[in-house]
mmCIF file of C-alpha atoms in Angstrom:
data_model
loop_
_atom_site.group_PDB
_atom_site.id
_atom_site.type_symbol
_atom_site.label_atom_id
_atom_site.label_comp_id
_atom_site.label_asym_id
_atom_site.label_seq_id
_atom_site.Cartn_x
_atom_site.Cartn_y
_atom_site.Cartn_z
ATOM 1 C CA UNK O 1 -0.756 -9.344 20.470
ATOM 2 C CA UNK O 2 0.732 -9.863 16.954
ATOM 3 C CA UNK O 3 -0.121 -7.227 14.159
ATOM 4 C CA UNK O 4 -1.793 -10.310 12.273
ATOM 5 C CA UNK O 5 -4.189 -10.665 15.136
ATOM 6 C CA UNK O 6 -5.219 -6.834 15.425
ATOM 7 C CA UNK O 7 -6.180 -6.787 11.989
ATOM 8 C CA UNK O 8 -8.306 -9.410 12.497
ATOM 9 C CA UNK O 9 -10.425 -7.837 15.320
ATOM 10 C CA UNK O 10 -11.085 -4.573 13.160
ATOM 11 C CA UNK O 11 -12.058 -6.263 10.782
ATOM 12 C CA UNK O 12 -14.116 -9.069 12.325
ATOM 13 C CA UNK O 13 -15.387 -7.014 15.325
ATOM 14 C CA UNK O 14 -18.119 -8.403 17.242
ATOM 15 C CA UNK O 15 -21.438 -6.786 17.709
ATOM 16 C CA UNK O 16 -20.856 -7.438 21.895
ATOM 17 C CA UNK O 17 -18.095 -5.252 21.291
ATOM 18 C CA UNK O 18 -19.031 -2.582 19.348
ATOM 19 C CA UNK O 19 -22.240 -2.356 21.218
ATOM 20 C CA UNK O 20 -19.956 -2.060 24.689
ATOM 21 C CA UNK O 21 -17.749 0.228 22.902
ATOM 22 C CA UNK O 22 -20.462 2.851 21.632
ATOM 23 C CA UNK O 23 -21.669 2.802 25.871
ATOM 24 C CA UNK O 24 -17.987 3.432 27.222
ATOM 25 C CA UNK O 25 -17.399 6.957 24.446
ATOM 26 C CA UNK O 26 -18.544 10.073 26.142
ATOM 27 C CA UNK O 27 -18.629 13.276 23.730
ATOM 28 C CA UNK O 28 -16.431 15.179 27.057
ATOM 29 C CA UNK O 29 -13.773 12.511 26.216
ATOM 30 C CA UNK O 30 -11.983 12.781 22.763
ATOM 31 C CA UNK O 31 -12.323 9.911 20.839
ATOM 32 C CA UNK O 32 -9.187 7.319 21.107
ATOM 33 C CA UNK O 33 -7.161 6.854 17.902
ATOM 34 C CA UNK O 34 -6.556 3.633 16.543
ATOM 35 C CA UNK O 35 -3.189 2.106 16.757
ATOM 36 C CA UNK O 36 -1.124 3.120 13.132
ATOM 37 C CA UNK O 37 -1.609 -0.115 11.868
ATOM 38 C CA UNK O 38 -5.358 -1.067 12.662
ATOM 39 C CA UNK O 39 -5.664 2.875 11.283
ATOM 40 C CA UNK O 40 -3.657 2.358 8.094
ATOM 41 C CA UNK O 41 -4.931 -0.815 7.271
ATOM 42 C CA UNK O 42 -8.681 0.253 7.871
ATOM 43 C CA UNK O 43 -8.400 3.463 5.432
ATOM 44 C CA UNK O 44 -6.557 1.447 2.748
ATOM 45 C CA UNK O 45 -8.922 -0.837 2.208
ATOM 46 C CA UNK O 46 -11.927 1.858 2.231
ATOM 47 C CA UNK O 47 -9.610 3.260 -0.584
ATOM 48 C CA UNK O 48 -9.826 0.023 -2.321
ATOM 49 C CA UNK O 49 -6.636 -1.438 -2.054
ATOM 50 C CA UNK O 50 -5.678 -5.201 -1.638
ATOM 51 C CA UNK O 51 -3.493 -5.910 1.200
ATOM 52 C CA UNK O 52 -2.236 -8.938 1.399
ATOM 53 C CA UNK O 53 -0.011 -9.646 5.009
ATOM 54 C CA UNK O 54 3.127 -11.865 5.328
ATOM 55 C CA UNK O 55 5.273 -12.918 7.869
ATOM 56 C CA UNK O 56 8.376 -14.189 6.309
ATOM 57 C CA UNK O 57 10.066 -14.027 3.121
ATOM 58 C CA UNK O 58 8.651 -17.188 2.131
ATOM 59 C CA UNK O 59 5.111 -15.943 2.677
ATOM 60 C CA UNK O 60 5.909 -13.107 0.469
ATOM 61 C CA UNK O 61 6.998 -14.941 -2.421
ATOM 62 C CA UNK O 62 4.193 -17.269 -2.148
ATOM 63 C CA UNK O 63 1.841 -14.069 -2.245
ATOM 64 C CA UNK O 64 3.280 -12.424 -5.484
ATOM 65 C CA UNK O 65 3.131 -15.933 -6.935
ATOM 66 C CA UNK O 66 -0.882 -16.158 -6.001
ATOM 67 C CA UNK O 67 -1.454 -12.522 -7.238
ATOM 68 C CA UNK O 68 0.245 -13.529 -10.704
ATOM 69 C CA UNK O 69 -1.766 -16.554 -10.853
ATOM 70 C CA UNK O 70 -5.263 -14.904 -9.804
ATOM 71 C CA UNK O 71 -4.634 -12.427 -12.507
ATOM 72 C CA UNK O 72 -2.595 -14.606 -14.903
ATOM 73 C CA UNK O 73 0.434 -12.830 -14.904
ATOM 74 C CA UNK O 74 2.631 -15.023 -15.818
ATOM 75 C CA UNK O 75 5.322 -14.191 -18.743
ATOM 76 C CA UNK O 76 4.301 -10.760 -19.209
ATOM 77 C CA UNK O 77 5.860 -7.556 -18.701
ATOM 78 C CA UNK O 78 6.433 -5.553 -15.813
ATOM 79 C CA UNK O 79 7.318 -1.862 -15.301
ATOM 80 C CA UNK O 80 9.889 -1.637 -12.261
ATOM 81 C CA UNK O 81 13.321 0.569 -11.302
ATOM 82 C CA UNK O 82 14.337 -1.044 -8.249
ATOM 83 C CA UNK O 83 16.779 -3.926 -8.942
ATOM 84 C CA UNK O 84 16.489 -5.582 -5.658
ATOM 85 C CA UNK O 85 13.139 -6.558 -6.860
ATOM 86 C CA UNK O 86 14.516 -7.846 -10.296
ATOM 87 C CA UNK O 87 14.911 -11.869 -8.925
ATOM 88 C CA UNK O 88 11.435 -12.199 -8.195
ATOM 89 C CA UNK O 89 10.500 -10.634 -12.013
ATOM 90 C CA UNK O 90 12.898 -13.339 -13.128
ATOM 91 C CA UNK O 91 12.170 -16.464 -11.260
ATOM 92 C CA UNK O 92 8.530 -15.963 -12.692
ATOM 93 C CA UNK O 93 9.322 -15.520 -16.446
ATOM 94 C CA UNK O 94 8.506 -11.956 -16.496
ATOM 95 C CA UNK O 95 10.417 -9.036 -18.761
ATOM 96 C CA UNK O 96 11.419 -5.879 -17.427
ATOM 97 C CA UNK O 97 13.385 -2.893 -18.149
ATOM 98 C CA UNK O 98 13.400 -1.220 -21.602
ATOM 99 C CA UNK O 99 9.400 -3.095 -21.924
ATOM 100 C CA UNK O 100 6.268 -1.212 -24.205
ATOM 101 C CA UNK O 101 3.325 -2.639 -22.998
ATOM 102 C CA UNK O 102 4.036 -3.309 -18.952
ATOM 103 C CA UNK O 103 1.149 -5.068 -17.640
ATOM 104 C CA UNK O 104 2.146 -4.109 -13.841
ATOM 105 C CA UNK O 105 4.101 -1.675 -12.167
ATOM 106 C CA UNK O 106 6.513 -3.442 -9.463
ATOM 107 C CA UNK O 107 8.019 -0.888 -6.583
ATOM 108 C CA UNK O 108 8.538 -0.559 -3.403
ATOM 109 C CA UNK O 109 7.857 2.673 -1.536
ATOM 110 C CA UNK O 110 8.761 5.263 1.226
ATOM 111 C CA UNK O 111 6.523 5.184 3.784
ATOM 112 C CA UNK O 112 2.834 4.028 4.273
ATOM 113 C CA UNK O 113 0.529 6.708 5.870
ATOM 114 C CA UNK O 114 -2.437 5.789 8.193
ATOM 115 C CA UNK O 115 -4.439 8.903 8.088
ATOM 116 C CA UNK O 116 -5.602 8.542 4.916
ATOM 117 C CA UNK O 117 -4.262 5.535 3.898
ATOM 118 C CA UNK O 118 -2.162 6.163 1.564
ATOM 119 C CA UNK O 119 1.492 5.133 -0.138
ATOM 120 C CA UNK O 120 3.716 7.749 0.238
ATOM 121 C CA UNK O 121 6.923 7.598 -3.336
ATOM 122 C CA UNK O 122 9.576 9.418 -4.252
ATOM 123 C CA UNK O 123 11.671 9.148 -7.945
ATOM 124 C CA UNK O 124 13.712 6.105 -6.554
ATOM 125 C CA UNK O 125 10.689 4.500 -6.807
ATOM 126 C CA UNK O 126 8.293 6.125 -9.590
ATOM 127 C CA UNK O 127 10.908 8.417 -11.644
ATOM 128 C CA UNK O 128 9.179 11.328 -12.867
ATOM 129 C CA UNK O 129 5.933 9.344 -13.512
ATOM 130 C CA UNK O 130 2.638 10.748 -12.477
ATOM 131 C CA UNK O 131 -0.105 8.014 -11.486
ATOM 132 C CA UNK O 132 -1.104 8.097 -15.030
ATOM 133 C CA UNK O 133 1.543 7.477 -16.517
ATOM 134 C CA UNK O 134 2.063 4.413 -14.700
ATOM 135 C CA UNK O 135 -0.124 0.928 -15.609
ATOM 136 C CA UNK O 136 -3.374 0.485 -14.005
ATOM 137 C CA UNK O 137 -1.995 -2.295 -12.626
ATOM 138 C CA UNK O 138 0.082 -1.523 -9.389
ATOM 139 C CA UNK O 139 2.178 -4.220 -6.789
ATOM 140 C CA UNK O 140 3.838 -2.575 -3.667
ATOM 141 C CA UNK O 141 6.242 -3.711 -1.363
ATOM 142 C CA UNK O 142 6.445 -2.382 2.368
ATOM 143 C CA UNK O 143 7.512 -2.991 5.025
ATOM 144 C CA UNK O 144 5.329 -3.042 9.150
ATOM 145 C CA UNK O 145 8.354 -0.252 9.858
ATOM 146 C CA UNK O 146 7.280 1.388 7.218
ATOM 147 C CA UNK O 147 4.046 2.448 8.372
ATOM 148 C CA UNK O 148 3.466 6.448 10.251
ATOM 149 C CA UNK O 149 0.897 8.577 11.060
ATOM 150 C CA UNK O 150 0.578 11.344 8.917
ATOM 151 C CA UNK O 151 2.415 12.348 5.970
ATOM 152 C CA UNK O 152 4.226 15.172 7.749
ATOM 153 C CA UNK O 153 5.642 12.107 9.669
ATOM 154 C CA UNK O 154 6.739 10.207 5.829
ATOM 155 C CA UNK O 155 7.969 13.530 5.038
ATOM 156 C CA UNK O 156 10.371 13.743 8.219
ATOM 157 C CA UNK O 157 10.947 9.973 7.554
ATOM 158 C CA UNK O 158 12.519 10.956 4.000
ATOM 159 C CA UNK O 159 14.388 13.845 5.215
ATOM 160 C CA UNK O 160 15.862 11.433 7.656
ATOM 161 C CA UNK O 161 16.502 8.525 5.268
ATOM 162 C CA UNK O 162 17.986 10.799 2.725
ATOM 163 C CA UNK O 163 19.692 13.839 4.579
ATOM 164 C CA UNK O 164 21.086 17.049 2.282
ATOM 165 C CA UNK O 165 20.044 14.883 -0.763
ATOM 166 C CA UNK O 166 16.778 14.785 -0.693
ATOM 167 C CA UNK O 167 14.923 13.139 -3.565
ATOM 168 C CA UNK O 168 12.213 14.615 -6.146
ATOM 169 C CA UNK O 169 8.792 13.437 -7.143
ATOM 170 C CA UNK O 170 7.625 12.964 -3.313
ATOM 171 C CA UNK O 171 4.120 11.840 -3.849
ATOM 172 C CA UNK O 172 1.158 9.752 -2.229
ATOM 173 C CA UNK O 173 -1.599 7.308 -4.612
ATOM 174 C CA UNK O 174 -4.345 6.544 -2.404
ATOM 175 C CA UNK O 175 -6.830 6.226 -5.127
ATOM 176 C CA UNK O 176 -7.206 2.401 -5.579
ATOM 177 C CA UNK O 177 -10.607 1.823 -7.146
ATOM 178 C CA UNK O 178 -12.944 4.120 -9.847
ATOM 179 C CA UNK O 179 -15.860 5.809 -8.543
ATOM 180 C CA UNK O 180 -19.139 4.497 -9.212
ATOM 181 C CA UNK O 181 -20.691 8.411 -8.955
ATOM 182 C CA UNK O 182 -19.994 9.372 -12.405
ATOM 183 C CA UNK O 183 -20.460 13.106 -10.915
ATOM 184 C CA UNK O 184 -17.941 12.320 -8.464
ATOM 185 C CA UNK O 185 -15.810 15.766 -8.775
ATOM 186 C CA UNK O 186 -13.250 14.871 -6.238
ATOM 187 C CA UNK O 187 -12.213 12.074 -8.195
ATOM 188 C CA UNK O 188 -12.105 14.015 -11.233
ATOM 189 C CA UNK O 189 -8.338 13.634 -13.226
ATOM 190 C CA UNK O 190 -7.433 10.862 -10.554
ATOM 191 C CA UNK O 191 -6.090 7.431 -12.176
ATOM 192 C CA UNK O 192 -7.477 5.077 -10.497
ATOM 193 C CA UNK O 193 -5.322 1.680 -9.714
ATOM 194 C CA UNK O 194 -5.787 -1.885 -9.673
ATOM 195 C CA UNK O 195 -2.899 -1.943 -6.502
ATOM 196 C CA UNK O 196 -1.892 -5.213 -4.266
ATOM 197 C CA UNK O 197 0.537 -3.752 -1.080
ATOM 198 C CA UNK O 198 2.433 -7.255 0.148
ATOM 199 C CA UNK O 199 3.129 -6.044 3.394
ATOM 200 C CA UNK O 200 6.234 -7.984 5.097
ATOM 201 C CA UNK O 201 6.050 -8.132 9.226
ATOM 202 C CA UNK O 202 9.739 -6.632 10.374
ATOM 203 C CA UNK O 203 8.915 -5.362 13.901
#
């Protein structure tokens, strides 16, 4: 079954379903954990981010291009470091580099992490930036191959990736909309962000 489809049945689920499924649990048996995608995309969303899947590179392109145009985008300025990401500023009439007043930050990331749904950076992507020091508006990159369990498995992932020169800043956002319980204190100093992930099928 394609990854496409899967998301579709967590999110659509049928009440047949989830009645048959609440009969089958026992509390002697523990309960089954979701495959890393279902999981990953299920907790990013309750975080409040926009995902947005794609198949090909075509499908990609044509998803930044909607996201520019739903917000009106268009000839602005964008806040990115990762030049393999630079043609797609360009082809759409949008600044970069040495820019004041970026209205979105453009990256890519290290891993994606399904337990809590969150994006998992490092400085190749954000510098020395903290969340709030980057825009409020956020558009990620990732890859399916990308995705892992749990952040000790990103971490592991990096050390991997990057050997004996490991990088700095390793950090996860997974904050993605403002609280709406102004008394909220575990959201208190968090920056909330505005964040599209265009996530690109590679498995």
């Amino acid at each position: 079954m394609s990854f496409f489809k899967k998301l579709i049945q967590v999110f659509q689920p049928s009440d047949a379903i989830e009645d048959q499924s609440s009969m089958d649990k026992s509390q002697y048996f523990p309960e089954e954990k979701l495959p890393v995608d279902e999981q990953f995309t299920f907790n990013f969303k309750e975080n409040g981010g926009k995902f947005l899947y794609c198949e090909t590179l075509d499908e990609l392109n044509e998803s930044f291009i909607n996201i520019l145009v739903e917000n009106d985008w268009f000839e602005t300025e964008a806040q990115t470091y990762e030049s393999p990401l630079y043609s797609m500023l360009q082809e759409n009439n949008i600044k970069y580099g040495s820019v004041k007043n970026p209205t979105f930050f453009f990256s890519g990331c290290e891993n994606l992490i399904a337990e809590d749904g969150s994006i998992l950076f490092c400085d190749k992507q954000i510098k020395d930036n903290k969340a709030s020091d980057l825009p409020d508006n956020i558009i990620v990159l990732a890859k399916t191959s990308q995705m892992t369990r749990t952040k000790s498995d990103g971490l592991r992932e990096i050390k991997r990736k990057y050997g004996s020169a490991l990088p700095t800043n390793i950090t996860t956002f997974n904050y993605f909309k403002p609280s709406t319980n102004e008394s909220d204190f575990l959201s208190y100093g968090r920056s909330p962000k505005n964040l599209y992930l265009l996530l690109l099928e590679d498995l």
